[in-house]
């Protein structure tokens, strides 16, 4: 789907799924980006008119000068799905950027910002927490992001997404990104 206008020819009820874009992952020992928020309505009442459709773009990843960016919202008429939060990460020197909240929250980074950011109630879940130099996964529309693992266990996996068959086949939307790690493998995105 692209941004534009959805024209309803006559009044009636339609099935609606609005999915926002995900947040960017952080840089180096980085928390995973949070999945975009998801709003589902099995029978949304519409009247005969045009409805604005906005498809949000994804958040930027962290760099050596800036933290990661949150995803942009997606909109259908009066329904807004909130963009996912960015993951925490190292910017440079002794400076770390925190994760940000969103539809689902970004994963925490260590040592400065280990706590994952919050998700939006009804749309997604929080990011996980960073542990012992291993960052956490971003939250997804289906579950909280996994915490980083101790020792050489690696980064935490992203939270699960939201499964829907609105397109005619089962598709999972808005999973969280995996967390990076100093010790061990990075976490798996979902």
One Martini backbone bead per residue (centre of mass of N, CA, C, O) as a GRO file, in nm:
protein
  190
    1UNK     BB    1   0.098   0.034   0.019
    2UNK     BB    2   0.014   0.373  -0.042
    3UNK     BB    3  -0.006   0.687  -0.045
    4UNK     BB    4  -0.339   0.858  -0.018
    5UNK     BB    5  -0.669   0.766  -0.142
    6UNK     BB    6  -0.965   0.634  -0.005
    7UNK     BB    7  -1.259   0.531  -0.177
    8UNK     BB    8  -1.592   0.536  -0.070
    9UNK     BB    9  -1.884   0.467  -0.244
   10UNK     BB   10  -2.024   0.353   0.025
   11UNK     BB   11  -2.173   0.268   0.290
   12UNK     BB   12  -1.978   0.081   0.543
   13UNK     BB   13  -1.791  -0.211   0.620
   14UNK     BB   14  -1.442  -0.260   0.712
   15UNK     BB   15  -1.128  -0.398   0.695
   16UNK     BB   16  -0.857  -0.293   0.921
   17UNK     BB   17  -0.495  -0.230   0.869
   18UNK     BB   18  -0.251  -0.058   1.068
   19UNK     BB   19   0.101   0.009   0.987
   20UNK     BB   20   0.384   0.104   1.107
   21UNK     BB   21   0.698   0.197   1.131
   22UNK     BB   22   1.015   0.134   1.210
   23UNK     BB   23   1.283   0.160   1.396
   24UNK     BB   24   1.601   0.223   1.448
   25UNK     BB   25   1.908   0.118   1.497
   26UNK     BB   26   2.176   0.119   1.662
   27UNK     BB   27   2.523   0.180   1.754
   28UNK     BB   28   2.693  -0.024   1.892
   29UNK     BB   29   2.569  -0.195   2.122
   30UNK     BB   30   2.267  -0.228   2.007
   31UNK     BB   31   1.951  -0.158   1.993
   32UNK     BB   32   1.662  -0.246   1.877
   33UNK     BB   33   1.410  -0.177   1.686
   34UNK     BB   34   1.092  -0.090   1.687
   35UNK     BB   35   0.796  -0.169   1.606
   36UNK     BB   36   0.525  -0.093   1.467
   37UNK     BB   37   0.224  -0.006   1.502
   38UNK     BB   38  -0.101  -0.174   1.563
   39UNK     BB   39  -0.425  -0.152   1.390
   40UNK     BB   40  -0.741  -0.326   1.440
   41UNK     BB   41  -1.047  -0.361   1.231
   42UNK     BB   42  -1.311  -0.570   1.143
   43UNK     BB   43  -1.549  -0.314   1.152
   44UNK     BB   44  -1.536  -0.031   0.982
   45UNK     BB   45  -1.707   0.260   0.968
   46UNK     BB   46  -1.813   0.403   0.655
   47UNK     BB   47  -1.834   0.659   0.429
   48UNK     BB   48  -1.899   0.843   0.141
   49UNK     BB   49  -1.554   0.889   0.088
   50UNK     BB   50  -1.246   1.023   0.148
   51UNK     BB   51  -0.933   0.870   0.266
   52UNK     BB   52  -0.654   0.912   0.430
   53UNK     BB   53  -0.324   0.782   0.333
   54UNK     BB   54  -0.044   0.690   0.547
   55UNK     BB   55   0.292   0.582   0.492
   56UNK     BB   56   0.540   0.513   0.683
   57UNK     BB   57   0.871   0.564   0.750
   58UNK     BB   58   1.165   0.464   0.843
   59UNK     BB   59   1.406   0.463   1.065
   60UNK     BB   60   1.710   0.566   1.146
   61UNK     BB   61   2.016   0.486   1.203
   62UNK     BB   62   2.279   0.497   1.382
   63UNK     BB   63   2.561   0.707   1.449
   64UNK     BB   64   2.855   0.899   1.523
   65UNK     BB   65   2.632   1.162   1.588
   66UNK     BB   66   2.358   0.987   1.612
   67UNK     BB   67   2.078   0.866   1.690
   68UNK     BB   68   1.817   0.694   1.647
   69UNK     BB   69   1.514   0.664   1.472
   70UNK     BB   70   1.194   0.698   1.443
   71UNK     BB   71   0.918   0.606   1.322
   72UNK     BB   72   0.647   0.650   1.119
   73UNK     BB   73   0.336   0.714   1.081
   74UNK     BB   74   0.017   0.562   1.027
   75UNK     BB   75  -0.279   0.645   0.818
   76UNK     BB   76  -0.650   0.603   0.856
   77UNK     BB   77  -0.804   0.858   0.889
   78UNK     BB   78  -0.868   0.815   1.243
   79UNK     BB   79  -0.618   0.621   1.221
   80UNK     BB   80  -0.324   0.567   1.436
   81UNK     BB   81  -0.001   0.450   1.388
   82UNK     BB   82   0.287   0.411   1.570
   83UNK     BB   83   0.601   0.453   1.556
   84UNK     BB   84   0.888   0.316   1.615
   85UNK     BB   85   1.148   0.288   1.820
   86UNK     BB   86   1.464   0.353   1.894
   87UNK     BB   87   1.770   0.235   1.947
   88UNK     BB   88   2.020   0.205   2.140
   89UNK     BB   89   2.360   0.371   2.145
   90UNK     BB   90   2.668   0.439   2.017
   91UNK     BB   91   2.828   0.737   1.913
   92UNK     BB   92   3.088   0.835   2.093
   93UNK     BB   93   3.319   0.785   2.300
   94UNK     BB   94   3.110   0.841   2.598
   95UNK     BB   95   2.847   0.827   2.408
   96UNK     BB   96   2.501   0.764   2.457
   97UNK     BB   97   2.191   0.653   2.330
   98UNK     BB   98   1.869   0.630   2.376
   99UNK     BB   99   1.589   0.491   2.373
  100UNK     BB  100   1.266   0.488   2.215
  101UNK     BB  101   0.949   0.544   2.192
  102UNK     BB  102   0.638   0.371   2.068
  103UNK     BB  103   0.465   0.141   1.943
  104UNK     BB  104   0.744   0.019   1.983
  105UNK     BB  105   1.024  -0.025   2.165
  106UNK     BB  106   1.341   0.024   2.219
  107UNK     BB  107   1.640  -0.105   2.287
  108UNK     BB  108   1.876  -0.152   2.513
  109UNK     BB  109   2.186  -0.016   2.634
  110UNK     BB  110   2.538  -0.044   2.706
  111UNK     BB  111   2.563   0.120   3.014
  112UNK     BB  112   2.354   0.377   3.017
  113UNK     BB  113   2.074   0.230   2.858
  114UNK     BB  114   1.923  -0.059   2.950
  115UNK     BB  115   1.634   0.037   2.924
  116UNK     BB  116   1.359  -0.011   2.774
  117UNK     BB  117   1.122   0.114   2.578
  118UNK     BB  118   0.809   0.209   2.529
  119UNK     BB  119   0.500   0.132   2.439
  120UNK     BB  120   0.179   0.123   2.293
  121UNK     BB  121  -0.119   0.084   2.391
  122UNK     BB  122  -0.254  -0.160   2.165
  123UNK     BB  123   0.026  -0.173   1.956
  124UNK     BB  124   0.265  -0.251   2.169
  125UNK     BB  125   0.600  -0.307   2.293
  126UNK     BB  126   0.867  -0.327   2.472
  127UNK     BB  127   1.182  -0.314   2.522
  128UNK     BB  128   1.456  -0.447   2.616
  129UNK     BB  129   1.735  -0.532   2.821
  130UNK     BB  130   2.047  -0.462   2.893
  131UNK     BB  131   2.343  -0.691   2.928
  132UNK     BB  132   2.666  -0.712   2.965
  133UNK     BB  133   2.728  -0.582   2.664
  134UNK     BB  134   2.426  -0.665   2.580
  135UNK     BB  135   2.176  -0.601   2.385
  136UNK     BB  136   1.845  -0.535   2.295
  137UNK     BB  137   1.542  -0.590   2.185
  138UNK     BB  138   1.284  -0.492   2.020
  139UNK     BB  139   0.975  -0.437   2.010
  140UNK     BB  140   0.657  -0.577   1.940
  141UNK     BB  141   0.321  -0.641   1.854
  142UNK     BB  142   0.341  -0.929   2.043
  143UNK     BB  143   0.615  -0.848   2.213
  144UNK     BB  144   0.874  -0.833   2.404
  145UNK     BB  145   1.185  -0.775   2.413
  146UNK     BB  146   1.480  -0.919   2.450
  147UNK     BB  147   1.725  -0.965   2.648
  148UNK     BB  148   2.024  -0.958   2.715
  149UNK     BB  149   2.304  -1.163   2.746
  150UNK     BB  150   2.521  -1.314   2.923
  151UNK     BB  151   2.828  -1.295   2.836
  152UNK     BB  152   2.828  -1.488   2.523
  153UNK     BB  153   2.512  -1.479   2.434
  154UNK     BB  154   2.421  -1.194   2.350
  155UNK     BB  155   2.167  -1.063   2.192
  156UNK     BB  156   1.850  -0.971   2.175
  157UNK     BB  157   1.552  -1.038   2.060
  158UNK     BB  158   1.286  -0.969   1.893
  159UNK     BB  159   0.977  -0.905   1.898
  160UNK     BB  160   0.689  -1.008   1.812
  161UNK     BB  161   0.441  -1.008   1.589
  162UNK     BB  162   0.161  -0.957   1.367
  163UNK     BB  163  -0.097  -1.167   1.266
  164UNK     BB  164  -0.235  -1.170   0.923
  165UNK     BB  165  -0.512  -1.227   0.659
  166UNK     BB  166  -0.603  -0.967   0.490
  167UNK     BB  167  -0.442  -1.047   0.209
  168UNK     BB  168  -0.501  -1.390   0.207
  169UNK     BB  169  -0.245  -1.425   0.386
  170UNK     BB  170  -0.012  -1.501   0.614
  171UNK     BB  171   0.116  -1.220   0.804
  172UNK     BB  172   0.395  -1.061   0.958
  173UNK     BB  173   0.399  -0.776   1.168
  174UNK     BB  174   0.601  -0.574   1.358
  175UNK     BB  175   0.877  -0.656   1.438
  176UNK     BB  176   1.165  -0.674   1.609
  177UNK     BB  177   1.484  -0.590   1.662
  178UNK     BB  178   1.796  -0.685   1.708
  179UNK     BB  179   2.058  -0.706   1.923
  180UNK     BB  180   2.359  -0.619   2.006
  181UNK     BB  181   2.718  -0.726   2.056
  182UNK     BB  182   3.025  -0.785   2.223
  183UNK     BB  183   2.929  -1.085   2.332
  184UNK     BB  184   2.849  -1.231   2.066
  185UNK     BB  185   2.564  -1.256   1.912
  186UNK     BB  186   2.316  -1.134   1.756
  187UNK     BB  187   2.002  -1.072   1.743
  188UNK     BB  188   1.686  -1.166   1.637
  189UNK     BB  189   1.474  -1.085   1.408
  190UNK     BB  190   1.094  -1.075   1.349
   0.00000   0.00000   0.00000
